[in-house]
Structure formats: structure tokens, C-alpha cells
Amino acid sequence: MQGNSPVPDEQIADAVQGNWVDTRAPAFARPYLRLSRIDRPIGTWLLLIPCWWGLTLAILDGGDPRWGDLWIAVGCAIGAVLMRGAGCTWNDITDRDIDGSVERTRLRPIPSGQVSVTGALAWMAAQMLLALGILLTFLPAAIALGFLSLVPVAIYPFAKRFTWWPQIFLGLAFNWGALLAWAAHAGGLSWGAGFLYLAGIAWTLFYDTIYAHQDAEDDALVGVKSTALLFGKDTPRWLSWFLVGTVSLMGVAVLEAVLPDASPLVLVLAIGGPWAMGWHMAWQLRGLDLEDNRKLLQLFRANRDTGLIPLIFFGAALLA
């Protein structure tokens, strides 16, 4: 499936320095692993973390932890790697002409000629089939949500062509796991799941606007849209609103999950999750420099920790 590459086997601009794909993976596999962004694991974390939010809050909501929840947590982790890989492959297929015109993405496997479109489609299908095998081990409601998730995933790569808000479509796709994992535990959804999903979308608007500022100049030249271009120098004010939205909506989700039966200790621990997450987002705002791409990438990657912070509090609430 691999074509002859006309360019050297260089590291892609935003890949983690010294990652194992570039240093240890077999040469024939590297283009496909790069298509799946295995050399840039932050996206997998950002897809996985809402799944774990949904699972932990669903357990708090029902008050009925089960051994099967361990499989849901592990299955979501494996599924996040596979579906993030499939989604990124689809994104690179649809964006192959644009990526070749943007400095940060010109060395991606398809525009650089390392992988053909046919090879990329086959790779995407293989990842999706493996993910399907995991999905089918969950409850029927979660399986149905898994199939529905393909709609925002399919639409997202085209969003920047018709709206200034493509980050909303990314949020719809990346936070679907909050609903799926909730349903995998509970067999259905509640208002808490819905508010948690909206909190994740607000968070995605926060971190992906930061990320999009790296490409703002190239995007303007190519003619694609983003919140970074829409907000411009007013970005910090918008990010502040997304911070407030994330914390507020997650706070409502927590209250929906734990009330009215939670003890004061469980309530304080659970509500501490969005509060601490908000402080970490505020720290990012204090360090924001829209002209420094290195800093923008650093802050974007810091959102792994941002998303894990509430899980520490939710986990403590489960143990209380």
C-alpha cells in the first residue's frame, strides 16, 4: 500500500520530539502510523478523556460500580487510539490538497506522496473494523451511539470550508465518547450526560482555538476558516468565555449525577473537578502568546493534564 516517497523521511512539524514512530517503528509502517497521529498522542488523550469523564460520572449517578466498568475504561482507551487514527486518516484524505499548501502539514504522508489515497482508505477501514469489534462488546445503547458518532466524524474535515466555527464540529466528534461511555455503563443517557457533552464541546473550542492559531496565516492564504481567524486578537476574551462555559456545564453535570443522595464529602470532591480544571485553563490563558507557535503547541498539549484533573476528583468521589 506504500508508494515511493519523493521526500526524505522527515519528522512532521508538530510531532513529539524523539517519538517511537520516528525512532523505532519499521520504515514501512511509519507513514501509516503517522496517518493515525501515533507520533502525536495528545489527540488520543483528548478523545479518550471525555470517555472516562462519562464513565466515572455515570457510576456516581447510579451508585453502582461494576467489574465490567474496567473493561469499558480499557475498551474506550483502545477504541480512542483506533478511532482517532481512523478519523485522522479520513481528515488527511479530505485535506490532502490543503495540507500540501500549509507549512506545518506539508510533510504528512498523503501530500508528501508516502501513502496513496487507496492505501489510506484501506488503513482507515482496518482501524474502523477493529474499533467495531470493541464497540460490539458494549450495551446496545452504546453500540447505537457508536454508529451515530460516524456522522460528526465524517462531517468535521469539511466544516472549515463552510463555517468559521469548525471547532464546534470537532467538539461534537471528540466528546461523543462522554455519551457512549455513560451509556455503556448505564444502558442509556441522562441530563448529566448531556451537560457533560456540552462541557466537552466548550473545552474543545478552548484548546483547538489555541491550536488553530499556529496555522492562521496559512489558513487565510489557502481560504479555509477557523475560530482563530474569526477571533483574531480578541481570542483571549473568547477563550475566557469557553473556560466559563466548560466549568459551568461540567458543574451542572456533576450536580445532576450526584444529587440528591450524595454525602457532603462526595459532593465537595466531585464539584472540585470542574473547579480545578478551570484553574488549569486560567493558567493557560496567562501564558498565551498568539505570535509564538512553540508556546501555542505547548499550551495545546497541556490540555491532556487539564482533562485528567477532573478525573482525579471524580475518582476520589467514587472512593469516598
Coordinates of C-alpha atoms in Angstrom, one line a residue:
M1 CA 0.0 0.0 0.0
Q2 CA 3.0 2.3 0.4
G3 CA 4.1 4.4 -2.5
N4 CA 7.6 5.8 -3.3
S5 CA 8.1 8.9 -1.2
P6 CA 9.6 11.9 -3.1
V7 CA 10.7 13.5 0.1
P8 CA 13.0 12.4 2.9
D9 CA 11.6 10.5 5.9
E10 CA 11.4 13.7 8.0
Q11 CA 9.6 14.2 11.3
I12 CA 6.3 16.1 10.9
A13 CA 6.4 19.6 12.3
D14 CA 4.2 19.1 15.4
A15 CA 5.2 15.5 16.2
V16 CA 6.7 14.8 19.7
Q17 CA 10.5 15.0 19.5
G18 CA 12.1 11.6 19.6
N19 CA 8.7 9.7 19.4
W20 CA 8.9 6.0 18.9
V21 CA 7.3 6.1 15.4
D22 CA 10.2 8.2 14.1
T23 CA 12.9 6.3 16.0
R24 CA 11.9 2.7 16.4
A25 CA 8.9 1.8 14.1
P26 CA 9.8 -0.2 10.9
A27 CA 10.2 2.1 8.0
F28 CA 7.3 0.6 6.0
A29 CA 4.9 1.2 8.9
R30 CA 5.9 4.8 9.7
P31 CA 3.7 6.6 7.1
Y32 CA 0.6 4.7 8.3
L33 CA 1.3 5.3 11.9
R34 CA 1.8 9.0 11.1
L35 CA -1.6 9.0 9.3
S36 CA -3.1 7.8 12.6
R37 CA -1.1 10.5 14.5
I38 CA 0.6 7.9 16.7
D39 CA 3.6 10.2 16.7
R40 CA 1.3 12.9 18.3
P41 CA -0.6 11.2 21.1
I42 CA -2.2 14.3 22.5
G43 CA -5.2 13.9 20.2
T44 CA -5.8 10.4 21.5
W45 CA -5.8 11.7 25.1
L46 CA -8.3 14.5 24.1
L47 CA -10.6 11.8 22.6
L48 CA -10.3 9.4 25.5
I49 CA -10.6 11.7 28.4
P50 CA -14.3 12.6 27.8
C51 CA -15.0 8.8 27.7
W52 CA -13.5 8.4 31.2
W53 CA -15.5 11.5 32.4
G54 CA -18.7 9.9 31.2
L55 CA -17.9 6.6 32.8
T56 CA -17.0 8.0 36.2
L57 CA -19.9 10.3 36.4
A58 CA -22.3 7.6 35.2
I59 CA -21.0 5.4 38.1
L60 CA -21.5 8.3 40.5
D61 CA -25.0 8.9 39.1
G62 CA -26.1 5.3 39.5
G63 CA -24.1 4.5 42.6
D64 CA -23.4 1.0 41.2
P65 CA -19.7 0.4 40.2
R66 CA -19.2 -3.0 38.5
W67 CA -16.2 -5.1 37.4
G68 CA -17.4 -4.6 33.8
D69 CA -16.6 -0.9 34.1
L70 CA -12.9 -1.8 34.0
W71 CA -13.4 -3.2 30.5
I72 CA -15.4 -0.1 29.5
A73 CA -12.4 2.0 30.6
V74 CA -9.9 -0.2 28.7
G75 CA -12.1 -0.6 25.7
C76 CA -12.5 3.1 25.4
A77 CA -8.7 3.6 25.6
I78 CA -8.1 1.1 22.7
G79 CA -11.1 2.5 20.8
A80 CA -9.8 6.0 21.2
V81 CA -6.4 5.0 19.6
L82 CA -8.2 3.3 16.7
M83 CA -11.0 5.8 16.1
R84 CA -8.7 8.8 16.4
G85 CA -6.4 7.0 13.9
A86 CA -9.3 6.4 11.5
G87 CA -10.6 9.9 11.9
C88 CA -7.2 11.5 11.3
T89 CA -6.8 9.3 8.2
W90 CA -10.1 10.4 6.9
N91 CA -9.1 14.0 7.7
D92 CA -5.9 13.7 5.7
I93 CA -7.7 12.1 2.8
T94 CA -10.1 15.0 2.5
D95 CA -7.5 17.7 3.2
R96 CA -4.7 16.3 1.0
D97 CA -4.7 19.3 -1.3
I98 CA -4.9 21.8 1.6
D99 CA -2.2 20.1 3.7
G100 CA 0.3 20.4 0.8
S101 CA 0.0 24.2 0.9
V102 CA 0.5 24.6 4.7
E103 CA 4.0 24.6 6.1
R104 CA 3.1 22.6 9.3
T105 CA 1.3 19.8 7.3
R106 CA 3.2 19.6 4.0
L107 CA 5.1 16.5 5.1
R108 CA 2.1 14.5 6.1
P109 CA 2.0 11.1 4.4
I110 CA -0.5 11.8 1.7
P111 CA 0.5 15.2 0.4
S112 CA 4.2 14.1 0.6
G113 CA 3.4 11.1 -1.5
Q114 CA 4.3 8.4 1.1
V115 CA 0.8 6.9 1.1
S116 CA -1.7 6.7 -1.7
V117 CA -5.4 7.6 -1.2
T118 CA -6.3 4.0 -1.8
G119 CA -3.8 2.8 0.8
A120 CA -5.1 5.4 3.2
L121 CA -8.7 4.3 2.7
A122 CA -7.7 0.7 3.3
W123 CA -5.8 1.7 6.5
M124 CA -8.9 3.7 7.7
A125 CA -11.2 0.7 7.1
A126 CA -8.9 -1.7 9.0
Q127 CA -8.8 0.6 12.1
M128 CA -12.6 1.1 12.0
L129 CA -13.2 -2.7 11.9
L130 CA -11.0 -3.3 14.9
A131 CA -12.9 -0.5 16.8
L132 CA -16.2 -2.1 15.8
G133 CA -15.1 -5.3 17.4
I134 CA -14.6 -3.4 20.7
L135 CA -17.9 -1.5 20.4
L136 CA -19.9 -4.7 19.9
T137 CA -18.9 -5.8 23.5
F138 CA -20.8 -2.8 25.0
L139 CA -24.6 -2.4 25.8
P140 CA -27.0 -1.8 22.9
A141 CA -27.4 1.9 23.6
A142 CA -23.7 2.4 23.5
I143 CA -23.4 0.5 20.2
A144 CA -26.1 2.7 18.7
L145 CA -24.3 5.8 19.8
G146 CA -21.0 4.4 18.4
F147 CA -22.6 4.2 14.9
L148 CA -24.1 7.7 15.3
S149 CA -20.7 9.1 16.1
L150 CA -19.6 8.5 12.5
V151 CA -21.8 11.4 11.4
P152 CA -19.8 14.2 13.1
V153 CA -16.6 12.4 12.3
A154 CA -17.4 12.3 8.6
I155 CA -18.5 16.0 8.5
Y156 CA -15.7 17.6 10.5
P157 CA -13.0 17.7 7.8
F158 CA -15.3 19.7 5.6
A159 CA -16.5 22.2 8.2
K160 CA -13.6 24.6 7.7
R161 CA -14.8 25.1 4.2
F162 CA -18.3 26.4 5.1
T163 CA -18.1 27.8 8.6
W164 CA -15.9 29.9 10.8
W165 CA -16.7 27.5 13.6
P166 CA -15.2 24.2 12.6
Q167 CA -14.1 23.7 16.2
I168 CA -17.7 23.1 17.1
F169 CA -17.8 20.1 14.7
L170 CA -14.6 18.9 16.2
G171 CA -16.1 19.2 19.7
L172 CA -19.2 17.2 18.5
A173 CA -17.0 14.4 17.3
F174 CA -14.3 14.4 20.0
N175 CA -16.6 14.4 23.0
W176 CA -19.0 11.8 21.8
G177 CA -17.3 9.3 24.0
A178 CA -18.7 11.0 27.1
L179 CA -22.2 9.9 25.9
L180 CA -21.0 6.5 24.7
A181 CA -19.2 5.6 27.9
W182 CA -22.1 6.8 30.0
A183 CA -24.5 4.6 28.0
A184 CA -22.0 1.7 28.2
H185 CA -22.3 1.7 31.9
A186 CA -25.9 2.8 32.5
G187 CA -27.6 1.4 29.4
G188 CA -28.9 4.9 28.5
L189 CA -28.4 8.6 28.9
S190 CA -29.5 11.2 31.5
W191 CA -29.4 15.0 31.7
G192 CA -26.0 14.8 33.3
A193 CA -24.6 13.1 30.2
G194 CA -25.9 15.9 28.0
F195 CA -24.4 18.6 30.2
L196 CA -21.1 16.8 30.3
Y197 CA -21.1 16.5 26.5
L198 CA -21.7 20.3 26.2
A199 CA -18.9 21.0 28.7
G200 CA -16.5 18.9 26.5
I201 CA -17.5 20.9 23.4
A202 CA -16.8 24.2 25.2
W203 CA -13.4 22.7 26.3
T204 CA -12.7 21.7 22.6
L205 CA -13.4 25.3 21.5
F206 CA -10.9 26.4 24.1
Y207 CA -8.0 24.2 23.2
D208 CA -8.5 23.9 19.5
T209 CA -8.7 27.7 19.0
I210 CA -5.3 27.8 20.7
Y211 CA -4.1 25.1 18.3
A212 CA -5.6 26.8 15.2
H213 CA -3.6 30.0 15.8
Q214 CA -0.5 28.1 14.6
D215 CA -1.9 27.9 11.1
A216 CA -3.8 31.2 11.0
E217 CA -1.7 32.8 8.3
D218 CA -1.6 29.7 6.1
D219 CA -5.3 29.1 6.5
A220 CA -6.1 32.7 5.5
L221 CA -4.0 32.2 2.3
V222 CA -5.5 28.9 1.5
G223 CA -9.0 30.1 2.1
V224 CA -10.2 27.9 4.9
K225 CA -11.9 29.1 8.1
S226 CA -11.3 28.7 11.8
T227 CA -12.2 30.3 15.1
A228 CA -8.6 31.6 15.3
L229 CA -9.1 33.6 12.2
L230 CA -12.6 34.7 13.3
F231 CA -11.5 35.9 16.7
G232 CA -8.1 37.3 15.8
K233 CA -6.6 39.4 18.6
D234 CA -9.9 39.1 20.5
T235 CA -9.1 35.4 21.1
P236 CA -8.2 35.7 24.8
R237 CA -11.7 37.1 25.6
W238 CA -13.4 34.3 23.7
L239 CA -11.2 31.7 25.5
S240 CA -12.3 33.2 28.8
W241 CA -15.9 32.6 27.8
F242 CA -15.1 29.0 26.8
L243 CA -13.4 28.5 30.1
V244 CA -16.5 29.7 32.0
G245 CA -18.8 27.5 29.8
T246 CA -16.6 24.4 30.4
V247 CA -16.6 24.8 34.2
S248 CA -20.3 25.8 34.4
L249 CA -21.6 23.0 32.3
M250 CA -19.4 20.4 33.9
G251 CA -20.5 21.7 37.3
V252 CA -24.2 21.1 36.3
A253 CA -23.3 17.6 35.0
V254 CA -21.7 16.8 38.4
L255 CA -24.7 18.1 40.3
E256 CA -27.1 16.1 38.1
A257 CA -25.0 13.0 38.7
V258 CA -24.5 13.1 42.5
L259 CA -27.6 14.9 43.9
P260 CA -29.8 14.4 45.9
D261 CA -28.2 11.3 47.5
A262 CA -24.5 12.2 47.7
S263 CA -22.8 12.8 51.1
P264 CA -21.3 16.3 51.6
L265 CA -17.8 14.8 51.1
V266 CA -18.7 13.2 47.8
L267 CA -20.4 16.4 46.6
V268 CA -17.3 18.5 47.5
L269 CA -14.9 16.1 45.9
A270 CA -16.9 15.8 42.7
I271 CA -17.6 19.5 42.2
G272 CA -13.9 20.1 42.9
G273 CA -13.2 18.5 39.5
P274 CA -14.5 21.3 37.2
W275 CA -13.3 24.0 39.7
A276 CA -9.7 22.7 39.5
M277 CA -9.9 22.2 35.7
G278 CA -10.9 25.9 35.4
W279 CA -7.8 27.0 37.3
H280 CA -5.6 25.0 34.9
M281 CA -7.4 26.6 31.9
A282 CA -6.8 30.0 33.5
W283 CA -3.1 29.2 33.8
Q284 CA -3.1 28.5 30.1
L285 CA -4.6 31.9 29.4
R286 CA -2.0 33.7 31.5
G287 CA 0.7 32.1 29.3
L288 CA -1.0 32.7 26.0
D289 CA 1.1 34.3 23.2
L290 CA -0.7 34.2 19.9
E291 CA 2.6 35.1 18.0
D292 CA 4.6 32.2 19.5
N293 CA 3.8 28.9 17.7
R294 CA 6.0 26.9 20.1
K295 CA 4.1 28.3 23.1
L296 CA 0.8 27.6 21.3
L297 CA 1.7 24.0 20.8
Q298 CA 2.9 23.7 24.4
L299 CA -0.4 25.0 25.8
F300 CA -2.4 22.8 23.4
R301 CA -0.6 19.7 24.7
A302 CA -1.1 20.8 28.3
N303 CA -4.8 20.1 27.8
R304 CA -4.1 16.4 28.5
D305 CA -3.5 17.4 32.1
T306 CA -6.4 19.8 32.0
G307 CA -8.8 17.0 31.2
L308 CA -7.2 14.5 33.6
I309 CA -7.6 16.8 36.6
P310 CA -11.4 16.3 37.0
L311 CA -10.9 12.5 36.8
I312 CA -8.7 12.7 39.9
F313 CA -11.6 14.4 41.8
F314 CA -14.3 12.0 40.3
G315 CA -12.2 9.0 41.2
A316 CA -11.8 10.3 44.8
A317 CA -15.5 10.9 45.0
L318 CA -16.1 7.2 43.9
L319 CA -13.8 6.0 46.7
A320 CA -15.2 8.4 49.4

